[in-house]
Coordinates of C-alpha atoms and ligand atoms in Angstrom, one line a residue:
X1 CA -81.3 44.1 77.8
X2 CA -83.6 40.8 77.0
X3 CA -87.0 40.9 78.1
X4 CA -88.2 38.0 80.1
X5 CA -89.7 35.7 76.7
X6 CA -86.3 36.5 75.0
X7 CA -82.2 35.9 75.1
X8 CA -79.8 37.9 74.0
X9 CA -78.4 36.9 70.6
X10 CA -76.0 34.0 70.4
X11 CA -72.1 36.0 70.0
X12 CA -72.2 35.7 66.1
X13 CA -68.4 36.5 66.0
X14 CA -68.4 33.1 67.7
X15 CA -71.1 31.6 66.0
X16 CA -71.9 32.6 62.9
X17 CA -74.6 31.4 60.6
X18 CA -74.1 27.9 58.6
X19 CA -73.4 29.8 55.7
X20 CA -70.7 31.7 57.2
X21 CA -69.2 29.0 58.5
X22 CA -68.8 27.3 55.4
X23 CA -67.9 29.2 53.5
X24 CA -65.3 30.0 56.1
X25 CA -64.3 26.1 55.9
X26 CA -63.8 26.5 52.6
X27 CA -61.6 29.1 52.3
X28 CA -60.0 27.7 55.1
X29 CA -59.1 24.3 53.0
X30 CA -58.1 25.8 50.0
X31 CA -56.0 28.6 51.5
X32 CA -54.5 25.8 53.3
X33 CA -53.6 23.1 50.7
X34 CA -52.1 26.1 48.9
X35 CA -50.0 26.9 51.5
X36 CA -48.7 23.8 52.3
X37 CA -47.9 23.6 48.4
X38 CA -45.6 26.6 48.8
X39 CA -44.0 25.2 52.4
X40 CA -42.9 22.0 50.1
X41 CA -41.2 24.5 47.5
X42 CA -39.7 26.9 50.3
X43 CA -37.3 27.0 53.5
X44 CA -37.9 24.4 56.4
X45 CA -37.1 27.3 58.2
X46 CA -39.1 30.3 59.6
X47 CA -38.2 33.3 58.0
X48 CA -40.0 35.3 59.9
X49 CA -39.1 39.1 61.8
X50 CA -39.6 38.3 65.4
X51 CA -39.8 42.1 66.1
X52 CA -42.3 42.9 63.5
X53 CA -44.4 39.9 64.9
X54 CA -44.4 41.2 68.3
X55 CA -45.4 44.5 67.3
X56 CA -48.1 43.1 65.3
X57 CA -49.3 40.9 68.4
X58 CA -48.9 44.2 70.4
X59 CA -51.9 45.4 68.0
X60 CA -54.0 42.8 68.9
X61 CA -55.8 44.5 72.1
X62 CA -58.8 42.0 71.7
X63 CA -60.6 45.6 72.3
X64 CA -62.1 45.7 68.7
X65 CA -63.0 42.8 67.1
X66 CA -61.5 42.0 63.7
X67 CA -63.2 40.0 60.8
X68 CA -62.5 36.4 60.7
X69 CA -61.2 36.1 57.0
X70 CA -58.7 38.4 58.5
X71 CA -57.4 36.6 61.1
X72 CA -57.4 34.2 59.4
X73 CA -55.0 35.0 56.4
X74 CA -53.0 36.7 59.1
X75 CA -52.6 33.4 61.0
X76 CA -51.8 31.6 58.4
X77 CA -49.0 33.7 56.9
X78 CA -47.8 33.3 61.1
X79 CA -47.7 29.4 60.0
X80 CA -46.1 29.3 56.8
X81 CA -43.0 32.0 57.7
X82 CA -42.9 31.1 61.7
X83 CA -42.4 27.8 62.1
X84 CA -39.8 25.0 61.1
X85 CA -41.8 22.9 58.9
X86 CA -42.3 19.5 60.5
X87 CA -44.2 19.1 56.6
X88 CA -41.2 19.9 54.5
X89 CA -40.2 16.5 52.8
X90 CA -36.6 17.8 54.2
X91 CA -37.4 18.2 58.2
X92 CA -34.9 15.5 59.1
X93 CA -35.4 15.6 62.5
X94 CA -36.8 15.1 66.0
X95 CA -39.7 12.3 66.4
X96 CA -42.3 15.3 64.9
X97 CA -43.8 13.6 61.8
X98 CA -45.7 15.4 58.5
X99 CA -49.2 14.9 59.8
X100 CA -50.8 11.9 57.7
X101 CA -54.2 12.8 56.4
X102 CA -56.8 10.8 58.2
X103 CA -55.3 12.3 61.3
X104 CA -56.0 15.9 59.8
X105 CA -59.9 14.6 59.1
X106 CA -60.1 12.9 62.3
X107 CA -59.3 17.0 64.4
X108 CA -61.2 18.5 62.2
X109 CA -64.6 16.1 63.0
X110 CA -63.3 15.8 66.8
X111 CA -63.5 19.8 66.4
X112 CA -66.6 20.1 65.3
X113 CA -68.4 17.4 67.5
X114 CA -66.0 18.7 70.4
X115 CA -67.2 15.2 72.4
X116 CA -66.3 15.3 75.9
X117 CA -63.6 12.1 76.1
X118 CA -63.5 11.7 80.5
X119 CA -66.9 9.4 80.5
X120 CA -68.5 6.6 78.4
X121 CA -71.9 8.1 79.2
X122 CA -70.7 11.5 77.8
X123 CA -69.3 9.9 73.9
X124 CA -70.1 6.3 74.0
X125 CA -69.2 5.7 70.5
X126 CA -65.5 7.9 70.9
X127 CA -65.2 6.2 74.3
X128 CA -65.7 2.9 72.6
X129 CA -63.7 3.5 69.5
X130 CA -60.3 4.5 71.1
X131 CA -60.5 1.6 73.6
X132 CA -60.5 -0.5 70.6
X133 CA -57.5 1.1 69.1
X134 CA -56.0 0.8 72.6
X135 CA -56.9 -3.0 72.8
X136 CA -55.6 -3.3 68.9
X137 CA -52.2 -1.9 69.4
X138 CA -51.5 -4.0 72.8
X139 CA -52.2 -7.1 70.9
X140 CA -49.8 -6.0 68.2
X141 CA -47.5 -5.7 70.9
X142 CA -47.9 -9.1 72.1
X143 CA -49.5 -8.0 75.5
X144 CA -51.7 -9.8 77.3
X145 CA -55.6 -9.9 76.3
X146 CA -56.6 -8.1 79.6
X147 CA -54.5 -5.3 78.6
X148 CA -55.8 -1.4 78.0
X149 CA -55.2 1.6 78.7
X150 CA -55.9 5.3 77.2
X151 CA -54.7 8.3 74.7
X152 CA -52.6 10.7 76.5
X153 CA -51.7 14.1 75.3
X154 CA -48.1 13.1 74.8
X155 CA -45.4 10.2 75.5
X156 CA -44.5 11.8 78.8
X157 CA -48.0 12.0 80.3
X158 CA -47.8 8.4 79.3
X159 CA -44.3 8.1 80.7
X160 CA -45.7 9.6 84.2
X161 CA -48.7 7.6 84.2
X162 CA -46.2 4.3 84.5
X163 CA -44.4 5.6 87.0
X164 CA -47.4 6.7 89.3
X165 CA -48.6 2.9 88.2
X166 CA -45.6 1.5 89.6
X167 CA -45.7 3.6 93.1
X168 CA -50.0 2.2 93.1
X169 CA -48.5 -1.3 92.9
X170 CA -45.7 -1.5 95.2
X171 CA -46.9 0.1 98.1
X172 CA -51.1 0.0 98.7
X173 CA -50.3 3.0 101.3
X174 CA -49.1 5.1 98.2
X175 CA -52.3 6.6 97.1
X176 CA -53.4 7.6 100.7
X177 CA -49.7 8.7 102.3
X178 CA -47.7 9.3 99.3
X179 CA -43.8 8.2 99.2
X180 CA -44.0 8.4 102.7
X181 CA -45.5 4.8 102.5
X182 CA -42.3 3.6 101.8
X183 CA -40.2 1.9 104.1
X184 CA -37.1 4.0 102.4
X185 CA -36.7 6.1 99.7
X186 CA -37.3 5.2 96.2
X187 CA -35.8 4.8 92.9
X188 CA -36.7 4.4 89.1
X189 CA -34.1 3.0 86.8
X190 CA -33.7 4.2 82.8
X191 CA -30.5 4.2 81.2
X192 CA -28.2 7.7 80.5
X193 CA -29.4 8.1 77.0
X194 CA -33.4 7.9 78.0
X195 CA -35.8 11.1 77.0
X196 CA -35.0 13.7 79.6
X197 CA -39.0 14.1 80.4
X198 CA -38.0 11.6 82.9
X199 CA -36.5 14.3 85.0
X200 CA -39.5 16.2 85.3
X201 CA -41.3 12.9 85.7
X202 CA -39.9 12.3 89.2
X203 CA -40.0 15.9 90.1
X204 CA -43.5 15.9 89.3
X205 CA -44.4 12.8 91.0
X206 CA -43.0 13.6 94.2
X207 CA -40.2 11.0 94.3
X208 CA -37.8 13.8 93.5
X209 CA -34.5 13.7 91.1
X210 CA -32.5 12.0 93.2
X211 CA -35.0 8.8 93.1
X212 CA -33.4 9.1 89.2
X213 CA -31.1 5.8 88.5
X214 CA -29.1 6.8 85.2
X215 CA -27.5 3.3 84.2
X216 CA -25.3 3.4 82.0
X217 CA -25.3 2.0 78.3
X218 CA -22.9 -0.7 76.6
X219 CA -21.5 1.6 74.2
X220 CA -23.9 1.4 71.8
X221 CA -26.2 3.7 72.9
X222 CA -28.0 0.6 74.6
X223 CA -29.2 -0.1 78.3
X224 CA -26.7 -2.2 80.2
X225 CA -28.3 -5.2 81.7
X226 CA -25.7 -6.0 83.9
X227 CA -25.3 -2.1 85.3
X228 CA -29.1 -2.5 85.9
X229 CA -29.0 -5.1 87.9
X230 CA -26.0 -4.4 89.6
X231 CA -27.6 -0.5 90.4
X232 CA -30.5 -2.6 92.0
X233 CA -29.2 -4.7 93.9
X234 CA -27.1 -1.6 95.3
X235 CA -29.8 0.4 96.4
X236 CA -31.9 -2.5 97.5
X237 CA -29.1 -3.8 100.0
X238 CA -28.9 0.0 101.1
X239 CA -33.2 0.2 102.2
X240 CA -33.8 2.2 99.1
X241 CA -37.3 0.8 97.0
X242 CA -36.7 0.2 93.4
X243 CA -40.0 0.5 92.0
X244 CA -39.9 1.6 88.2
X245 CA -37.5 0.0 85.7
X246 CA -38.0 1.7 82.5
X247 CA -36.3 1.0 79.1
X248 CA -36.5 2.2 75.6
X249 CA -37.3 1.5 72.7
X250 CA -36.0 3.3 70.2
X251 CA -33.7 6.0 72.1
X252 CA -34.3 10.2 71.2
X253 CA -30.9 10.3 70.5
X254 CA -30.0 7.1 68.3
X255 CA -32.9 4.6 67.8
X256 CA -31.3 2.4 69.8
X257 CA -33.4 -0.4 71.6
X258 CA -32.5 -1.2 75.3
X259 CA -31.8 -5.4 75.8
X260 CA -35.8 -5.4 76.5
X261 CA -36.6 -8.8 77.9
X262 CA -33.0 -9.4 79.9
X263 CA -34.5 -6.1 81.3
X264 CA -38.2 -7.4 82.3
X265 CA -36.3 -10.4 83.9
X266 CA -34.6 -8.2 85.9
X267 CA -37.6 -5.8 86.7
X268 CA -39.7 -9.5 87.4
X269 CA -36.7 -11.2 89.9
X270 CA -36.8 -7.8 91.8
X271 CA -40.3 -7.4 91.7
X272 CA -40.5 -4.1 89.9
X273 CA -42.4 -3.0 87.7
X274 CA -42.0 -2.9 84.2
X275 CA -42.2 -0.2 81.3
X276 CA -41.0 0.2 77.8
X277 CA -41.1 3.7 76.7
X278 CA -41.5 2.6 72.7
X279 CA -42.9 6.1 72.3
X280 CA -41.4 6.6 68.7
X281 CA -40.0 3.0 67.9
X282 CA -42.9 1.7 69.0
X283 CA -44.7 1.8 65.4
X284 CA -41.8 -0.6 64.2
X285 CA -44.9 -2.8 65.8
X286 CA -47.0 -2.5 62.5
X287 CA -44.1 -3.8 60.0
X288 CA -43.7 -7.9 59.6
X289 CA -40.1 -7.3 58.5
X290 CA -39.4 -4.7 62.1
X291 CA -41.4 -5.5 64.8
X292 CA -38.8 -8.8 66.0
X293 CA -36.7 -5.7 66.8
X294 CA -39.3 -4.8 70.0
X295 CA -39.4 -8.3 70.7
X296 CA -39.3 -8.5 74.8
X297 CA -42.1 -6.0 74.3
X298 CA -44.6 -8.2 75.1
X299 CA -43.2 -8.8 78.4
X300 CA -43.4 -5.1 80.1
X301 CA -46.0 -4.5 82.5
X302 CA -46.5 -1.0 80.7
X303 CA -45.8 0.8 77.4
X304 CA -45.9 3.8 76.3
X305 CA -46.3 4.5 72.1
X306 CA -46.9 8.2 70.6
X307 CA -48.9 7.9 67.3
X308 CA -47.9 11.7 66.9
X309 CA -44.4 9.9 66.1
X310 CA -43.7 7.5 63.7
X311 CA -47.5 6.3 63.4
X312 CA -47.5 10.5 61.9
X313 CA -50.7 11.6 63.6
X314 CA -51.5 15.7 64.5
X315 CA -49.9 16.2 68.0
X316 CA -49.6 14.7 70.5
X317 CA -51.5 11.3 70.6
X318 CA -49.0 9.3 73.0
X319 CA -50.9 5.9 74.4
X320 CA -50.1 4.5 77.9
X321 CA -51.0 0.6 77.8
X322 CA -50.6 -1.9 80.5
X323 CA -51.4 -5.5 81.4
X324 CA -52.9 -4.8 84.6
X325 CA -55.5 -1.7 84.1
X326 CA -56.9 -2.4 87.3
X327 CA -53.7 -0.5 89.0
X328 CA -55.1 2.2 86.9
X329 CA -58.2 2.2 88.4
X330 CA -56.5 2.3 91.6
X331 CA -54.8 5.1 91.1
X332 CA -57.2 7.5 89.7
X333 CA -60.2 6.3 91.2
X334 CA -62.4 9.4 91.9
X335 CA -66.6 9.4 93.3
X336 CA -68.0 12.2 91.1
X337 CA -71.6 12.2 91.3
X338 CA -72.0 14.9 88.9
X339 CA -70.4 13.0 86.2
X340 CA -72.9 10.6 83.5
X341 CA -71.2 7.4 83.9
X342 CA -69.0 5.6 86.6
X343 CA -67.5 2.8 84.7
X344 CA -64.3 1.5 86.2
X345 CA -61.3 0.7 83.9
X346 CA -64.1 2.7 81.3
X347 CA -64.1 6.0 81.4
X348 CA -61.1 7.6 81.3
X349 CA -61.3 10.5 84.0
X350 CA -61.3 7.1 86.4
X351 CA -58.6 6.1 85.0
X352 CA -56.4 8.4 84.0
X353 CA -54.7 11.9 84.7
X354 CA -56.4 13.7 82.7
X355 CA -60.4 14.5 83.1
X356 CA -61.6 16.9 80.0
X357 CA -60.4 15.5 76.9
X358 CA -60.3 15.5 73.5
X359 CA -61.4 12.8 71.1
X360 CA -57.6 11.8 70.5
X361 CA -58.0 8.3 69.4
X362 CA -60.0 8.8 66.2
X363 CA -56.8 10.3 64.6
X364 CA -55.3 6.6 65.1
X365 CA -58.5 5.0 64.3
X366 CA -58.6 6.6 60.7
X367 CA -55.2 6.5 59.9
X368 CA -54.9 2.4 61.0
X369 CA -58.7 2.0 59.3
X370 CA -57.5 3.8 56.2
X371 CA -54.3 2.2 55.7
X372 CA -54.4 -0.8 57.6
X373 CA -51.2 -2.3 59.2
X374 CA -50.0 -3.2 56.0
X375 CA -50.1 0.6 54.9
X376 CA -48.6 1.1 57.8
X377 CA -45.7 -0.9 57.2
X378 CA -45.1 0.6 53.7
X379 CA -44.6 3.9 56.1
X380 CA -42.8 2.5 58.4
X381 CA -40.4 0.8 56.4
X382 CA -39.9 3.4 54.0
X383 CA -38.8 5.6 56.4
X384 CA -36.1 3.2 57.3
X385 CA -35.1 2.9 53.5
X386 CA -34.7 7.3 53.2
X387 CA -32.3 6.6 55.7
X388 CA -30.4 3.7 54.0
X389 CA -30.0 5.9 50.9
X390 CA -28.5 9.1 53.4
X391 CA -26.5 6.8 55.0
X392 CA -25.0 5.2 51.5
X393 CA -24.4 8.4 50.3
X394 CA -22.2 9.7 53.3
X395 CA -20.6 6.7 54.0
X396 CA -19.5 7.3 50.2
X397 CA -17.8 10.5 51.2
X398 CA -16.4 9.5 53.4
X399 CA -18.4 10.7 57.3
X400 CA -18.7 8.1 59.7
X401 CA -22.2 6.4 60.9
X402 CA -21.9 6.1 64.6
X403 CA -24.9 4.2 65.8
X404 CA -26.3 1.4 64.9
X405 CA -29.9 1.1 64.5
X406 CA -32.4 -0.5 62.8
X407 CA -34.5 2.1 62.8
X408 CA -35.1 5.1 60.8
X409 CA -32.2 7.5 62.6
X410 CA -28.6 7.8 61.3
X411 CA -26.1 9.5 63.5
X412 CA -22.9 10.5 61.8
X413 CA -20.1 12.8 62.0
X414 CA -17.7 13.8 59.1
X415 CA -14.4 13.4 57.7
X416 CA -11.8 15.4 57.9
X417 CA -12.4 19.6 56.6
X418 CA -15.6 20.0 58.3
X419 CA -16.4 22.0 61.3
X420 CA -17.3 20.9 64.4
X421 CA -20.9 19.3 64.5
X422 CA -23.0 22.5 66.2
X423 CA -21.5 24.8 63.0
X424 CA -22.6 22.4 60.3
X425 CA -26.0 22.1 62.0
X426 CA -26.2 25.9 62.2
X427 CA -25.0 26.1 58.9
X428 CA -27.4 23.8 57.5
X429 CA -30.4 25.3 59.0
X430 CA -29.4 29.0 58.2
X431 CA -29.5 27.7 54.0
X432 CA -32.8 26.7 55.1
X433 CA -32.5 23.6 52.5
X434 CA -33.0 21.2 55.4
X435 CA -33.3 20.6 59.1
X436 CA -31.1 18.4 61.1
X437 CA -29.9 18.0 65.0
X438 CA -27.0 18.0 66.6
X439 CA -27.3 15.0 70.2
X440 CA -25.0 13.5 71.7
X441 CA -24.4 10.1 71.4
X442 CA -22.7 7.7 74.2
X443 CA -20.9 11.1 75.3
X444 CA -20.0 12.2 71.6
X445 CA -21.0 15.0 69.7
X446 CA -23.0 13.7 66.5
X447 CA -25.3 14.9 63.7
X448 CA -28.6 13.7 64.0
X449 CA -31.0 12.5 60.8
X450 CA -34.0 11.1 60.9
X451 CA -36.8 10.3 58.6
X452 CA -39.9 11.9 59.4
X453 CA -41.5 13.0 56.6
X454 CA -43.6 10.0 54.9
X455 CA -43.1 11.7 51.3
X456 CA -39.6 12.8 51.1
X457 CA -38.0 11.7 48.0
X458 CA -34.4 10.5 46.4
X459 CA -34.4 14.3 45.6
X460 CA -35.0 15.2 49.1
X461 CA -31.9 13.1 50.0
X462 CA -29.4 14.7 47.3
X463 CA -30.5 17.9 48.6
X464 CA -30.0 17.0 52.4
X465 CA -26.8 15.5 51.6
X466 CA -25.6 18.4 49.3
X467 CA -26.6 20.7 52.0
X468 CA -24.3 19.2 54.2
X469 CA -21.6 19.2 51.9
X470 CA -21.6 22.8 51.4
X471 CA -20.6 23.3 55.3
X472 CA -17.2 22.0 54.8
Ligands
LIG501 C1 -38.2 7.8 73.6 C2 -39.1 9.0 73.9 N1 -39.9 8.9 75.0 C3 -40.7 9.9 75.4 C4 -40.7 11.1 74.6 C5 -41.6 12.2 75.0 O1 -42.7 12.3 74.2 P1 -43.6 13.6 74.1 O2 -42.7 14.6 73.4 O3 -44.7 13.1 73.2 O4 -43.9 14.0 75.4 C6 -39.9 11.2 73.5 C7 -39.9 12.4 72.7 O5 -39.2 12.5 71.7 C8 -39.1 10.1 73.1 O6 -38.3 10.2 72.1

């Protein structure tokens, strides 16, 4: 018990003295630069005893406190033997990059300031500095100068936000009746190799899966125009409301990049809005040599590009951008007295899903302040060069490159002597010498390489490619 001219004293588990806590910090960096030393020189895959973990966690009561240090060490041996490392120079494989260095500062100072991201009058200088990166990357884009937008906590929050953007805009009624506005149902359009997020997308939103147009692609892994507009004109003469076309940029599967401005002339004679989901190819923006690929990017009404992709920030950094932030502030418009500011098309609880969050944008901020787009580039285009060398070297013995992107994803299946495309991934992740997927690509099986790791190294591809080898 306090008496009434004194508290209690502070939880020191929870916050200790300065001292403590750097020394703490410390420890913290050098145990983990070590760490990620030995992850370079070890498996890319978790080694771990799932039933020894459990019982371990089973220990963990949270009756009696445990010394920091402690937990510490114990969490980080978790890390290095439980995870596949997305930091081994040979992780070939979905859009989860090696975390780029300013992006590592910029958690831990967001940590340590914790700044409250919904309101300008809560971080004006955060608030400030990721609208900037916002406004930055829509003008590499080629978007108009009104454009903006906001940090979400991954591609498919930004996915969703275009979708609820699209429903705001085509039907004023939305936001106060829901899809019942409508004068029939509704319907998005993507094509059959988009990111499956979209599924839970229209679940989520209330349009439901059947609203879901799958088009089909042009064998190549890309949008068909034609299909599209064929597949609206279908519904439309049948009183069902296309209000979302989305393509991509840069497929999950293949890299491949949907016909983008045959598809905003489409989305613009129906009067539908427009998206590009660009959230991994969309950092092909940075590089003079790439970024023709996106062109008909600058035509979308809305993008969406994760920086926890190929930009190779900590996770997940997605953006949602779009050319007419005012639907935004439409749709998420709220009257919160309690809150420090009320800026419209501002502060991002107005609009925005979110409400409480975290100072995302700085890991951008650093890493395009630190390397500039130039730096970038180098990134960028060296990742497309890793894949060049993979791709020479199977092509020389003789597997098959399916796809054809531009991008930094190969998909390829082997010669003859080889098992079928599941066993050599299994096989291949079991040697733990690299990691690789199996997808499917314009309904084939196919293995799946892409370069994610900005440091991996000629060795790094022998060693891929050997591993691959030694399935036959
Ligand atoms: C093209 C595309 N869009 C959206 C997503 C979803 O992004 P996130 O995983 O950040 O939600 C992905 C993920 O790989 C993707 O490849």
């Amino acid at each position: 018990m306090s008496s009434g001219d004194r508290l209690p004293t502070p939880a020191l588990a929870l916050f200790p003295a300065g001292d403590i806590r750097t020394r703490a910090d410390d420890w913290l960096t050098r145990e983990l630069a070590d760490a990620c030393e030995r992850v370079v020189r070890g498996p890319v895959m978790p080694t771990i005893d799932r039933t020894k973990l459990r019982r371990e966690l089973a220990g963990f009561d949270f009756e009696t406190p445990r010394p920091l240090e402690q937990l510490l060490a114990w969490t980080l041996r978790q890390m290095e033997h439980g995870v596949v490392h997305m930091n081994h120079p040979r992780y070939f494989g979905l859009f989860n990059p090696a975390a780029n260095f300013p992006s590592q500062c910029a958690d831990r100072i967001a940590g340590a300031f914790n700044p409250q991201l919904a309101s300008s009058g809560s971080s004006p200088a955060a608030v400030e500095i990721e609208a900037h990166v916002i406004r930055a990357i829509a003008r590499r884009a080629g978007l108009a100068a009104e454009s903006a937008g906001h940090f979400t906590s991954n591609g498919s929050e930004a996915n969703y936000t275009s979708l609820i953007c699209a429903l705001t805009r085509a039907e004023p009624r939305f936001g106060s009746d829901g899809v019942r506005a409508f004068a029939g149902p509704v319907a998005m359009y993507t094509s059959r190799e988009c990111q499956p997020a979209w599924f839970k997308i229209v679940h989520q939103a209330g349009v439901g899966r059947a609203a879901l147009r799958l088009i089909g692609t042009d064998g190549k892994g890309r949008m068909d125009a034609n299909a599209l507009a064929q597949a609206v004109a279908r519904d439309r003469s049948q009183g069902i409301v296309p209000v979302l076309i989305s393509t991509t940029a840069g497929t999950t599967g293949a890299g491949m990049i949907d016909p983008l401005a045959q598809c905003a002339q489409i989305a613009r004679d129906n009067g539908v809005w427009y998206h590009v989901d660009a959230a991994w190819g969309g950092a092909a923006l940075v590089s003079e040599r790439l970024r023709g690929l996106l062109s008909g990017i600058e035509l979308a009404d809305s993008v969406t590009i994760d920086a926890h992709k190929w930009f190779a920030t900590t996770m997940g950094c997605g953006m949602f951008i779009t050319r007419y932030p005012h639907v935004l502030s439409e749709a998420f418009h709220v009257t919160a007295d309690f809150m420090p500011s009320n800026v419209t098309q501002l502060d991002p609880y107005l609009n925005s899903v979110q409400w409480s969050r975290r100072f995302l944008g700085l890991r951008l901020f650093l890493s395009l302040g630190a390397a500039g787009w130039e730096g970038y580039a180098a990134h960028v285009e060296r990742a497309t060069e890793v894949v060049a060398r993979v791709k020479e070297r199977l092509l020389a013995r003789g597997w098959t490159v399916v796809n054809d992107s531009p991008l930094a994803v190969l998909c390829t299946v082997p010669p003859a002597g080889y098992p079928g495309i599941r066993d050599i991934v299994r096989k291949v992740l079991e040697s733990g010498r690299a990691w690789v997927a199996a997808a499917t690509y314009e309904g084939r099986d196919v293995l799946r390489i892409c370069a994610t790791h900005g440091e991996a190294t000629l060795a790094d591809v022998e060693e891929l490619v050997a591993a691959l080898e030694a399935t036959a």
